[in-house]
Coordinates of C-alpha atoms and ligand atoms in Angstrom, one line a residue:
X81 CA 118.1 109.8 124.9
X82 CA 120.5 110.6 121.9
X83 CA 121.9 107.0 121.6
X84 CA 118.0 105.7 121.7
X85 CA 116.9 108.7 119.0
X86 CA 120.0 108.0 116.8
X87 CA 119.4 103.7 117.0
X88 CA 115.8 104.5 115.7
X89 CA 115.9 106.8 113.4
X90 CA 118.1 105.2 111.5
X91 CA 115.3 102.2 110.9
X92 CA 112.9 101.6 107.8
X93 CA 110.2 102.1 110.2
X94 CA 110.8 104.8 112.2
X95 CA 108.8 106.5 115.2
X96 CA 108.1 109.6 114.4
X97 CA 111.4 111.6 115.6
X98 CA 111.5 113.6 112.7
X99 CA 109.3 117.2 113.1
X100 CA 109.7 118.4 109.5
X101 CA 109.7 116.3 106.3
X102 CA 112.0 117.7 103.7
X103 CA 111.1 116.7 100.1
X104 CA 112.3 117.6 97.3
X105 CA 109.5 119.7 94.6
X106 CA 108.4 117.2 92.9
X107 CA 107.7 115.1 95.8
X108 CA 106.2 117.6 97.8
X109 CA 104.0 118.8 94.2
X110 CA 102.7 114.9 94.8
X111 CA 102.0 114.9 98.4
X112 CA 99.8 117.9 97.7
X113 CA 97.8 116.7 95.3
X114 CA 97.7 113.3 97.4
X115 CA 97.0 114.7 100.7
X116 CA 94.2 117.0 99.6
X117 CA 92.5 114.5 97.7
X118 CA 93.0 111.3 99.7
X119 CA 93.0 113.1 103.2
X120 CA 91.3 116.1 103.0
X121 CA 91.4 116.5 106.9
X122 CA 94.9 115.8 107.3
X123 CA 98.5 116.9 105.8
X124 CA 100.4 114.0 105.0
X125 CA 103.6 116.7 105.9
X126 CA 102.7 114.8 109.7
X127 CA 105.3 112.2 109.4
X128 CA 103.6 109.0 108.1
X129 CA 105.8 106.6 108.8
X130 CA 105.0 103.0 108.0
X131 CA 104.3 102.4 111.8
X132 CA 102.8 105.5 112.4
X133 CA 100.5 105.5 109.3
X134 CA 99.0 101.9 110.8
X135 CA 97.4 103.8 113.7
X136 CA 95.5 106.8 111.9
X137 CA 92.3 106.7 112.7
X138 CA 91.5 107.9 109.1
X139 CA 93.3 104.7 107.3
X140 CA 90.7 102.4 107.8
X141 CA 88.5 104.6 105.7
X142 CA 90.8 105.6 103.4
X143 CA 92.1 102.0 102.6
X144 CA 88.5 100.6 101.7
X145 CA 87.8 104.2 99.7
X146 CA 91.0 103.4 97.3
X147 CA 91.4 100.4 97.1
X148 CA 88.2 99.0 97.0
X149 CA 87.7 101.4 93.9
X150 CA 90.9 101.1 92.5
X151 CA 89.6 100.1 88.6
X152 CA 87.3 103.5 88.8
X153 CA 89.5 105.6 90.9
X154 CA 90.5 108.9 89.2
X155 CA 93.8 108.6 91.9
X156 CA 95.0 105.5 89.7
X157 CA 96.1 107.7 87.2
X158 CA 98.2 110.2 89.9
X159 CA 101.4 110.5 89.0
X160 CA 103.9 109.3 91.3
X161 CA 107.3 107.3 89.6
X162 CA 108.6 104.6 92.2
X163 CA 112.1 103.0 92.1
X164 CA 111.8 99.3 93.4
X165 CA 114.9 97.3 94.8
X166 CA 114.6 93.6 95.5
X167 CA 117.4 91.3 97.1
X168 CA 115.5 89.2 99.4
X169 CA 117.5 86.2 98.2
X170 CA 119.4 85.7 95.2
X171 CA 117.9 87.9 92.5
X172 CA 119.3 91.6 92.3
X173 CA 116.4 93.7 90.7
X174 CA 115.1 96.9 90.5
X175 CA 112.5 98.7 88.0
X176 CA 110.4 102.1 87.5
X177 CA 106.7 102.1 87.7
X178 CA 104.4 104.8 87.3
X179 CA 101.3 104.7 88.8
X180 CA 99.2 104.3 86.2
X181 CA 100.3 100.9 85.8
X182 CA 103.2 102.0 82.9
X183 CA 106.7 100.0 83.6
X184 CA 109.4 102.2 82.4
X185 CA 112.0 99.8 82.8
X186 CA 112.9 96.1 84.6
X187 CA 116.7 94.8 85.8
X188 CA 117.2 91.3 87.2
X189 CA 121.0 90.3 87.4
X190 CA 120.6 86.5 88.6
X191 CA 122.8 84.7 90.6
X192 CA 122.2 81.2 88.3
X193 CA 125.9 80.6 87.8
X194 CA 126.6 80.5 91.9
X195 CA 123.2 78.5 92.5
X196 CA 124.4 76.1 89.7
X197 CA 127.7 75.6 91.0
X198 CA 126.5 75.1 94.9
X199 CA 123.5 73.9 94.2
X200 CA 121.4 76.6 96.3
X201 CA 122.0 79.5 97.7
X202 CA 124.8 80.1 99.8
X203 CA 124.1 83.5 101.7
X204 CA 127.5 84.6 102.4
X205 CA 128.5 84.4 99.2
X206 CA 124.8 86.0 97.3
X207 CA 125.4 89.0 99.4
X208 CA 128.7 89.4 98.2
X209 CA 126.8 88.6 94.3
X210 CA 124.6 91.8 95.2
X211 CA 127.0 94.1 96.3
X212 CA 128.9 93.6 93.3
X213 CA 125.7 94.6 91.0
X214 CA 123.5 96.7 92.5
X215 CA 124.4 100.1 91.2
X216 CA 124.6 98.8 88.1
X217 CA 121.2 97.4 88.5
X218 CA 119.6 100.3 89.8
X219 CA 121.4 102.5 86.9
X220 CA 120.3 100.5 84.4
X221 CA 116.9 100.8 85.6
X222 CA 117.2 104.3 85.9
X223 CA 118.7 104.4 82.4
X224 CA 116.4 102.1 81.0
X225 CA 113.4 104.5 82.1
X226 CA 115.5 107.5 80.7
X227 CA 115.0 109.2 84.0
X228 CA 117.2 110.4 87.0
X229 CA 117.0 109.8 90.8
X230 CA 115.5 113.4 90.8
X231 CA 112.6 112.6 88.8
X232 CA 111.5 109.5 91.2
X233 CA 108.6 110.0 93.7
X234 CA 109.8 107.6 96.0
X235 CA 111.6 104.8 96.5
X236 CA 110.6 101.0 97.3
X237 CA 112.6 98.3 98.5
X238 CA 111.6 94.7 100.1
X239 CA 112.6 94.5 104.0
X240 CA 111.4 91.1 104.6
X241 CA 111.1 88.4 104.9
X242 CA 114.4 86.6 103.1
X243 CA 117.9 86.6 103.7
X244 CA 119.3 89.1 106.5
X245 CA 122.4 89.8 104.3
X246 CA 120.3 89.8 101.2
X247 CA 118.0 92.3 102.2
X248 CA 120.5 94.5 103.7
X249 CA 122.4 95.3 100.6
X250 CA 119.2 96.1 99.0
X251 CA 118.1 98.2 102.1
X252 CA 121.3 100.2 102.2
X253 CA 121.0 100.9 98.2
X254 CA 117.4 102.3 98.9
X255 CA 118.2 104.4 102.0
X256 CA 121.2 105.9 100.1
X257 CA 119.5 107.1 97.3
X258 CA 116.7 108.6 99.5
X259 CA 118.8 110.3 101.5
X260 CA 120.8 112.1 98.8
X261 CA 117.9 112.9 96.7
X262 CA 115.5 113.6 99.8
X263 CA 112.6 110.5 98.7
X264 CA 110.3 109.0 101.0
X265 CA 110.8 105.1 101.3
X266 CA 108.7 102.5 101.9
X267 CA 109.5 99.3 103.3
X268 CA 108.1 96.8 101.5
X269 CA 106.9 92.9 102.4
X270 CA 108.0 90.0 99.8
X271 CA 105.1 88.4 99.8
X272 CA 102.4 91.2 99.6
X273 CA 104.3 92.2 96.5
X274 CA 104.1 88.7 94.7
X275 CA 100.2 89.3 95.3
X276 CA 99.7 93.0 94.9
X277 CA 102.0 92.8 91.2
X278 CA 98.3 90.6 90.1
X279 CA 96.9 94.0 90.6
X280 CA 99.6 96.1 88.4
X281 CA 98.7 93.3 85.7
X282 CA 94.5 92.8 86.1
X283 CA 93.3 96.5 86.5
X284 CA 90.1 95.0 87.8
X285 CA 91.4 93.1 90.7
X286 CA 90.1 94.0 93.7
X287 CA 90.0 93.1 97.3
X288 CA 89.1 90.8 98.6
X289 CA 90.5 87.9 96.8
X290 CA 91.9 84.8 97.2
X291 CA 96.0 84.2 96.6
X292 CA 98.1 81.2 96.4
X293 CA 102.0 82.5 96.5
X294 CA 104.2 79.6 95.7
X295 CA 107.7 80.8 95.5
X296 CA 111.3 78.9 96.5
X297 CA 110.7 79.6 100.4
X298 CA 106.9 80.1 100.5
X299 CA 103.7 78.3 99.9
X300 CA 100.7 80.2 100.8
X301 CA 97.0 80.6 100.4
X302 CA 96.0 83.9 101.9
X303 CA 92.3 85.7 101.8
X304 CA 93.6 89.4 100.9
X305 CA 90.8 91.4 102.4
X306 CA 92.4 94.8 101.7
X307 CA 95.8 96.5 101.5
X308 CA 98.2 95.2 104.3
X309 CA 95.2 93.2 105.4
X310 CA 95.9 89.2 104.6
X311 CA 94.2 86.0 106.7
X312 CA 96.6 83.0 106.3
X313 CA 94.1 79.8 105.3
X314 CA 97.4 77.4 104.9
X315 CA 101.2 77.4 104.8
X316 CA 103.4 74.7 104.6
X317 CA 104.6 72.9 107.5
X318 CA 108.3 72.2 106.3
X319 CA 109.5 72.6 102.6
X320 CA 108.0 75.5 99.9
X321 CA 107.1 73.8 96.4
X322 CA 109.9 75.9 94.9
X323 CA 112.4 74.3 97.2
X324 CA 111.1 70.9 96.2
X325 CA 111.2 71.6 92.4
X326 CA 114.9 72.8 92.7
X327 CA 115.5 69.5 95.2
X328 CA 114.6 67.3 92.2
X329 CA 116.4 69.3 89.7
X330 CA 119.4 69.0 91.4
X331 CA 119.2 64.9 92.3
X332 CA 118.6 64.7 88.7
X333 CA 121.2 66.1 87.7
X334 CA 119.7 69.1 85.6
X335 CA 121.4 72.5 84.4
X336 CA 120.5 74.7 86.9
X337 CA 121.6 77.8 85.1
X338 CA 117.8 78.7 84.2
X339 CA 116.2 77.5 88.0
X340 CA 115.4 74.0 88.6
X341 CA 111.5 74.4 88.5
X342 CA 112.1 75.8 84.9
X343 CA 114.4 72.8 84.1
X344 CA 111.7 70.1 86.2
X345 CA 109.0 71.7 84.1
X346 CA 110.8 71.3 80.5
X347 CA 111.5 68.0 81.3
X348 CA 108.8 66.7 82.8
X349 CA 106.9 67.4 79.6
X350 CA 109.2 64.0 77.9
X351 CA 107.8 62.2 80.8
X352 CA 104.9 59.9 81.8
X353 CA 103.5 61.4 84.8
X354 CA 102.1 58.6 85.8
X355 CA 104.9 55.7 85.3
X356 CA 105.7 56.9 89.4
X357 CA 103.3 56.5 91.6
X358 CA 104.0 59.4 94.3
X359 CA 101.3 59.6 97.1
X360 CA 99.8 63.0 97.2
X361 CA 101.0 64.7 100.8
X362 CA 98.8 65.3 103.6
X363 CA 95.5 64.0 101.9
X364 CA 94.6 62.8 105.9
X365 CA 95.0 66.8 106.6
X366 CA 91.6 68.1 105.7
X367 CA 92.9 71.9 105.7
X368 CA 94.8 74.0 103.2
X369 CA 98.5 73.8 104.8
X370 CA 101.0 72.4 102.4
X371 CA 104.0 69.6 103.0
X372 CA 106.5 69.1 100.1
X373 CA 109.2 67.4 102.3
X374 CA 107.8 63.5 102.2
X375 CA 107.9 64.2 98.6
X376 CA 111.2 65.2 98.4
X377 CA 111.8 62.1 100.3
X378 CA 109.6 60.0 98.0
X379 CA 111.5 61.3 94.8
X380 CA 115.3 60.7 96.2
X381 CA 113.8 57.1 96.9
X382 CA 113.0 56.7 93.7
X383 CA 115.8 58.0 92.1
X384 CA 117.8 55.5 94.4
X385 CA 115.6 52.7 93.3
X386 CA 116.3 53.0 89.3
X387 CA 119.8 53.7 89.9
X388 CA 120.0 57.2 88.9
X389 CA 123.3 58.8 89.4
X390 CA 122.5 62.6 89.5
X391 CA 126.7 63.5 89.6
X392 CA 126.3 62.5 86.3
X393 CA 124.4 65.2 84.4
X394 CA 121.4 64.6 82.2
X395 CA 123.0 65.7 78.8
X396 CA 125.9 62.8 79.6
X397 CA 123.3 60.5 80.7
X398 CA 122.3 57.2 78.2
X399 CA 119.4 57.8 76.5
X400 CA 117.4 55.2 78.9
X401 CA 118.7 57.1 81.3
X402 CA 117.2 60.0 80.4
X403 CA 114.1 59.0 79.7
X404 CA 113.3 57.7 83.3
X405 CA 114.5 61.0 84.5
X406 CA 112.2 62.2 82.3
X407 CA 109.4 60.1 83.8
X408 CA 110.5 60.9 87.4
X409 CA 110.2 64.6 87.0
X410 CA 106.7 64.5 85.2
X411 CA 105.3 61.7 88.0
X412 CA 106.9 64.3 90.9
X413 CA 105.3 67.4 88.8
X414 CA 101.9 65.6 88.2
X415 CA 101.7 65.0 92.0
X416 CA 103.4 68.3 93.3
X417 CA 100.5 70.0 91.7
X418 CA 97.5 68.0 92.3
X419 CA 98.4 68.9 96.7
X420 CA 98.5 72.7 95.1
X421 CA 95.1 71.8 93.3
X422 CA 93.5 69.8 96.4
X423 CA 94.5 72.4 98.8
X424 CA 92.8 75.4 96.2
X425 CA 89.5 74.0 96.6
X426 CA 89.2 73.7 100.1
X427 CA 90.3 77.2 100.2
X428 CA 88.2 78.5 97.5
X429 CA 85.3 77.2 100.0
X430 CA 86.7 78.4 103.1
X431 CA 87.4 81.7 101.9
X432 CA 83.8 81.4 99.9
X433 CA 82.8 81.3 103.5
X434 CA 84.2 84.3 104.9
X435 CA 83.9 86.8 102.2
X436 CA 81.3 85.5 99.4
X437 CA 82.0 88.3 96.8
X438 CA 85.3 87.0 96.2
X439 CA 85.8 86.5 92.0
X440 CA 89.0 85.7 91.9
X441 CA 92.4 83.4 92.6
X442 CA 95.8 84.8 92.5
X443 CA 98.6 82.6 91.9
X444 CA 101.7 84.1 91.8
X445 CA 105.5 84.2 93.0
X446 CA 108.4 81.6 91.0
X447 CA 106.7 78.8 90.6
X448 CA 103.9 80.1 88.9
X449 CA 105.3 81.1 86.4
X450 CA 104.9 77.1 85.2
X451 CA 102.7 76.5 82.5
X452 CA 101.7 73.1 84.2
X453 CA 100.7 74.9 87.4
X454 CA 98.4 77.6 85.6
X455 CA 96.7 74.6 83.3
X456 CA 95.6 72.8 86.0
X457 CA 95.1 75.9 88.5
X458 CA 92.9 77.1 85.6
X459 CA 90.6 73.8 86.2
X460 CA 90.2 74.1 89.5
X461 CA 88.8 78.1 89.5
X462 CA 86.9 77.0 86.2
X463 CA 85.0 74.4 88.0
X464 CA 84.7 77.1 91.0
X465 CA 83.4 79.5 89.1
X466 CA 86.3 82.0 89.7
X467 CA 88.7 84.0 87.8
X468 CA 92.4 83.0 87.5
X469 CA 94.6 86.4 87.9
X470 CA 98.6 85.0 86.9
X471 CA 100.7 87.9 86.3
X472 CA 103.0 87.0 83.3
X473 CA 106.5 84.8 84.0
X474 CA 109.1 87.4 84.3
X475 CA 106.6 89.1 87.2
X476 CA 105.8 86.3 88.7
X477 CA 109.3 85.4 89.5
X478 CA 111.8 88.1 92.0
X479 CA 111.7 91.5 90.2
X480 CA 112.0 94.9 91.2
X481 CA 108.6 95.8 89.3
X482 CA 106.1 94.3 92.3
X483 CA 108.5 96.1 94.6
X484 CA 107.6 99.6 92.9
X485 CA 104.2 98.7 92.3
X486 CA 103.6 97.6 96.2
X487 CA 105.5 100.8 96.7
X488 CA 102.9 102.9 94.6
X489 CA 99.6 100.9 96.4
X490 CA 101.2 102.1 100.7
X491 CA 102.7 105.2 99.5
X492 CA 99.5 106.5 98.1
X493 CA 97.8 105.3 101.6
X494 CA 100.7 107.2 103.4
X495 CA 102.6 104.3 104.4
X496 CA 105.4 105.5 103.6
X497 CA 108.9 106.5 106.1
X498 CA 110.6 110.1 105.3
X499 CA 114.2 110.4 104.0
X500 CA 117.0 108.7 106.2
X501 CA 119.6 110.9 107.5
X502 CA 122.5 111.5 104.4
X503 CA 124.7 110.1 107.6
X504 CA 123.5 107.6 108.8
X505 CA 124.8 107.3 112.8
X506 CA 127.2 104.7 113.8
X507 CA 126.2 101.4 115.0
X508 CA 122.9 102.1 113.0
X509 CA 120.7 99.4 113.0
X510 CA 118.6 98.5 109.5
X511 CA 114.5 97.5 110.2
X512 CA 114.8 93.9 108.2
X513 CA 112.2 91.3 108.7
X514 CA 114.0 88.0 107.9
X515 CA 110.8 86.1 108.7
X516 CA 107.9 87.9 109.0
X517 CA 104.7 86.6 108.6
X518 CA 102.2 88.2 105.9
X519 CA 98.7 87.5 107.9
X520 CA 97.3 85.7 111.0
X521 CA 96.2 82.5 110.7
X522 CA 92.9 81.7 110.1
X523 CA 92.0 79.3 113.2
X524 CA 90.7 76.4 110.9
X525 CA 93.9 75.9 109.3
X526 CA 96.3 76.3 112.3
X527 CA 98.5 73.6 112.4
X528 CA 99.4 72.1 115.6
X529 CA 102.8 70.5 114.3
X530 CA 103.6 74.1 112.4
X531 CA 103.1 76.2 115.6
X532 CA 105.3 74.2 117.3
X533 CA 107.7 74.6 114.9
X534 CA 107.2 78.3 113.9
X535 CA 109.5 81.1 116.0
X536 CA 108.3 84.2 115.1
X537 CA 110.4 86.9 115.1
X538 CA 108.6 89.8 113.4
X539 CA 104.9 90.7 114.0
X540 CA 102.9 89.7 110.8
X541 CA 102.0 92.7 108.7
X542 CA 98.4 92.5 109.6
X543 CA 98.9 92.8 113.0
X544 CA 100.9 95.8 112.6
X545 CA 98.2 97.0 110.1
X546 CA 95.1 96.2 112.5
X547 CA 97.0 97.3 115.4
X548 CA 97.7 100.8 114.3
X549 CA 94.3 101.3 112.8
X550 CA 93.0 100.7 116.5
Ligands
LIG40 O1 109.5 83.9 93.8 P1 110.9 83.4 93.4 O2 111.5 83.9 92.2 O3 111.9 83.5 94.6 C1 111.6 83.3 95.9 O4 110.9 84.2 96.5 O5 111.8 82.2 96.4 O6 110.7 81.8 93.3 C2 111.8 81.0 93.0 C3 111.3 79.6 92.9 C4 112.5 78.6 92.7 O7 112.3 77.5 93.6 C5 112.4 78.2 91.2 O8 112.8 76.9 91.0 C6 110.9 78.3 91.0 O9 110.5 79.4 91.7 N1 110.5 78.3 89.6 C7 109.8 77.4 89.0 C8 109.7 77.8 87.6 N2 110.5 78.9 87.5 C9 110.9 79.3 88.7 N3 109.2 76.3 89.5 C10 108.5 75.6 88.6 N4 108.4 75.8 87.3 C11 109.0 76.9 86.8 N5 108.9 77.2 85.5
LIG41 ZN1 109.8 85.7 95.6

C-alpha cells in the first residue's frame, strides 16, 4: 500500500489520499469566501482534486451558474492572485493574474537563438534552455508584480499536452513553490488556455462559443460549450499551420530569431500572393479537419523549381532573389489561410447547428497573432454575422498569463489539487499529458485517415470532465 500511496500522491492529479488540506491564511481566507458563496452545501476543505472535483455532483451546476454569468458575476471580482508557469515547448513564461482580469506582471525568456541555430526545436536541448531560466523567470514575475510567493492564491502551471521534458521542468517549478509556501495547484491544459485567455481579454465572452487555436503543434476548431467542456469539429490530420509557416521560413532561408510565421508574415507583405498558384488542401474534404503537409510539399517544390537556395539567407540573397521569395511566401500565406477561412465557415454552420446562441469566434494561439489571419478571419465572422474575439499578439502566442488566467477560471470551480509533499518520495512520478486531447470529436468531422493515425495516450479533458460529473 505505501509504495502505491507514495507513487500517487506525488501526481498533479491526485486521488484523494490527503485527509486534511493545509493552507496557508490567505488561501484558506479565499477558500472561505469561495466555498460559502460558490458551494454553499459543501466545504471546499474536502480535497478537490482536479480528478476528484470532475465527479461532484454539484459541478455541473456550479459550472453553468459561473461561468455562464461570468460578465455579471459579483465572484469575477474575488480576489484570488495566481502564478502561471508555461514550458510546454520552447517558451519559459510565467506571470501574475488577479482575478479581476488585472495582469500584474508577464516573463517570456524565448528560446529563438537555439530554434535559429537548429532550425526547430530540439527537446533535449529546450529542457536544458528551461532549467537554466526558470527561477529567473518566475522571480521576475514575482518581482515584476511586486509581490512574494506568500501573497499568491495558487499556483498554475500547463501539464499537457507538449514536450515531456518541457513540461516537467515547468511542473517541478510549480510543485516546488506550492509545497514550500503551502498553495493549491492546478494542472492546467495548453490548449484550453490559448482559448480561455479570449475570456481574460473580452469580459463578455461567454460559453458557448466557437474557437479556432492555431498554434506550432495544433490546429483546431472546437465548440467550447462550458468550462473543461470542448467538442472537437476538426483537427488536422498531419502538420499544424504554425509548423508549416516555420517550414517555409526555414527553406527560405529567413532569420528565425523572431519565429518564422512572424518572418513569413513580414515578408509575404513584398509579395504577390498570387504569382504561385498553391491548391488549397483538402477542398474534396467537406469537414473542418485541417492538412498543411501537401502544402509544405507544394512550397519546397516550388522553391526547387525557381532555384532558390535557402542555405543562402535572404539578406545575402540578389535582389531577384528576394523578391520571388517574397512572392513564394505571400502565394503560400494567401493559400495557408484561405483552408483556415474555408474550414471557419463550415464550422460556424455546424456549430450554428448544435448550439444557435453562439455570438462569437475565437482565434487564438501563435499564429494568430498574424495580422493576415485576423483580416481575413474578420471577413469570414463579418459575413456570419459573429463576433471575432483575438486576444492581443503577446497573449496569443506561449505565455504564462493564459496559464494563470485558466488557473483562476478551475480553481474558482474547485478544480484545483492541494499542496505536494515539501519531499517529494523517491521514484515520484509527475502527471504530464504529452498528448492529450482537449475534446471528443464531434462525429461529422471524424476523420477516418486521422483515427488511424491518432494513439491516444491521455483521456481528453472532456471525458475526464463529463466523466466525473456522472
Ligand atoms: O502558440 P505558440 O506560441 O506555441 C505553440 O503552442 O506551438 O505558437 C507558435 C507558432 C509557431 O509556429 C510560430 O511560427 C507561429 O506560432 N507564429 C506565427 C506568427 N507568430 C508566431 N505564425 C504566423 N504569423 C505570425 N506573426
Ligand atoms: Zn501554444
Amino acid at each position: 500500500m505505501a509504495p502505491l500511496a507514495s507513487t500517487l500522491s506525488c501526481t498533479i492529479s491526485r486521488l484523494n489520499l490527503f485527509a486534511e488540506l493545509s493552507l496557508n491564511r490567505h488561501s484558506i481566507r479565499i477558500y472561505r469566501t469561495l466555498s460559502s458563496k460558490l458551494r454553499p452545501n459543501k466545504s471546499l476543505y474536502h480535497h478537490r482534486s482536479f480528478k476528484s472535483s470532475f465527479s461532484s455532483s454539484t459541478c455541473k451546476s456550479t459550472t453553468s451558474n459561473c461561468s455562464k454569468t461570468l460578465g455579471s458575476n459579483p465572484l469575477f471580482n474575488d480576489n484570488l492572485v495566481v502564478l502561471g508557469i508555461e514550458t510546454s515547448c520552447d517558451d519559459t513564461a510565467a506571470a501574475v493574474v488577479r482575478s479581476n482580469g488585472e495582469i500584474l506582471s508577464q516573463v517570456v525568456s524565448s528560446q529563438a537563438d537555439l530554434l535559429a541555430k537548429y532550425g526547430g526545436v530540439a527537446p533535449k536541448m529546450a529542457e536544458e534552455a528551461h532549467s537554466q531560466v526558470i527561477d529567473q523567470v518566475v522571480q521576475d514575475a514575482l518581482d515584476k508584480a511586486n509581490l512574494t510567493e506568500t501573497d499568491l492564491s495558487a499556483v498554475a502551471v500547463t501539464i499537457g499536452p507538449g514536450l515531456s521534458l518541457c513540461l516537467r521542468v515547468g511542473v517541478q517549478k510549480a510543485r516546488k513553490i506550492a509545497a514550500i509556501h503551502q498553495l493549491p495547484i492546478v494542472g492546467v491544459h495548453h490548449m484550453e488556455a490559448h482559448a480561455l485567455v479570449a475570456r481574460l481579454c473580452e469580459k463578455d465572452l461567454q460559453f458557448p462559443f466557437l474557437a479556432l487555436l492555431i498554434s506550432g503543434g495544433h490546429n483546431l476548431l472546437v465548440l467550447a460549450r462550458d468550462l473543461g467542456d470542448y467538442l472537437q469539429l476538426g483537427t488536422t490530420i498531419d502538420d499544424a499551420i504554425g509548423e508549416a509557416y516555420d517550414k517555409s521560413a526555414k527553406w527560405l532561408g529567413l532569420d528565425l530569431r523572431k519565429s518564422g510565421g512572424a518572418a513569413i508574415e513580414e515578408l509575404a507583405g513584398r509579395g504577390d500572393p498570387q504569382s504561385v498558384k498553391f491548391s488549397v488542401p483538402m477542398k474534396q474534404h467537406k469537414d473542418c479537419n485541417f492538412s498543411y503537409a501537401g502544402l509544405k510539399t507544394q512550397l519546397r517544390l516550388a522553391i526547387e523549381s525557381k532555384n532558390i537556395d535557402g542555405g543562402i539567407p535572404f539578406s545575402s540573397a540578389s535582389t531577384e532573389d528576394q523578391g520571388l521569395r517574397a512572392d513564394i511566401a505571400a502565394s503560400f500565406q494567401r493559400v495557408a489561410v484561405l483552408h483556415l477561412e474555408e474550414r471557419c465557415e463550415r464550422a460556424i454552420q455546424w456549430a450554428l447547428e448544435i448550439e444557435p446562441s453562439i455570438k462569437h469566434l475565437v482565434v487564438s494561439g501563435g499564429v494568430a497573432s498574424n495580422q493576415y489571419v485576423r483580416a481575413q478571419l474578420q471577413e469570414v465572422v463579418g459575413r456570419n454575422s459573429l463576433q471575432l474575439v483575438c486576444p492581443p499578439p503577446t497573449l496569443c502566442t506561449d505565455n504564462g498569463v493564459m496559464i494563470a488566467w485558466t488557473g483562476i477560471e478551475n480553481f474558482r470551480m474547485g478544480r484545483f489539487d492541494p499542496p505536494p509533499p515539501v519531499i517529494e518520495p523517491e521514484g515520484c512520478q509527475l502527471d504530464l499529458r504529452p498528448r492529450w486531447p482537449l475534446g471528443e470529436e464531434y462525429g461529422r468531422g471524424r476523420s477516418v485517415a486521422r483515427s488511424m493515425r491518432t494513439a491516444r495516450i491521455h483521456p481528453s479533458l472532456t471525458s475526464l470532465t463529463q466523466h466525473q460529473r456522472q
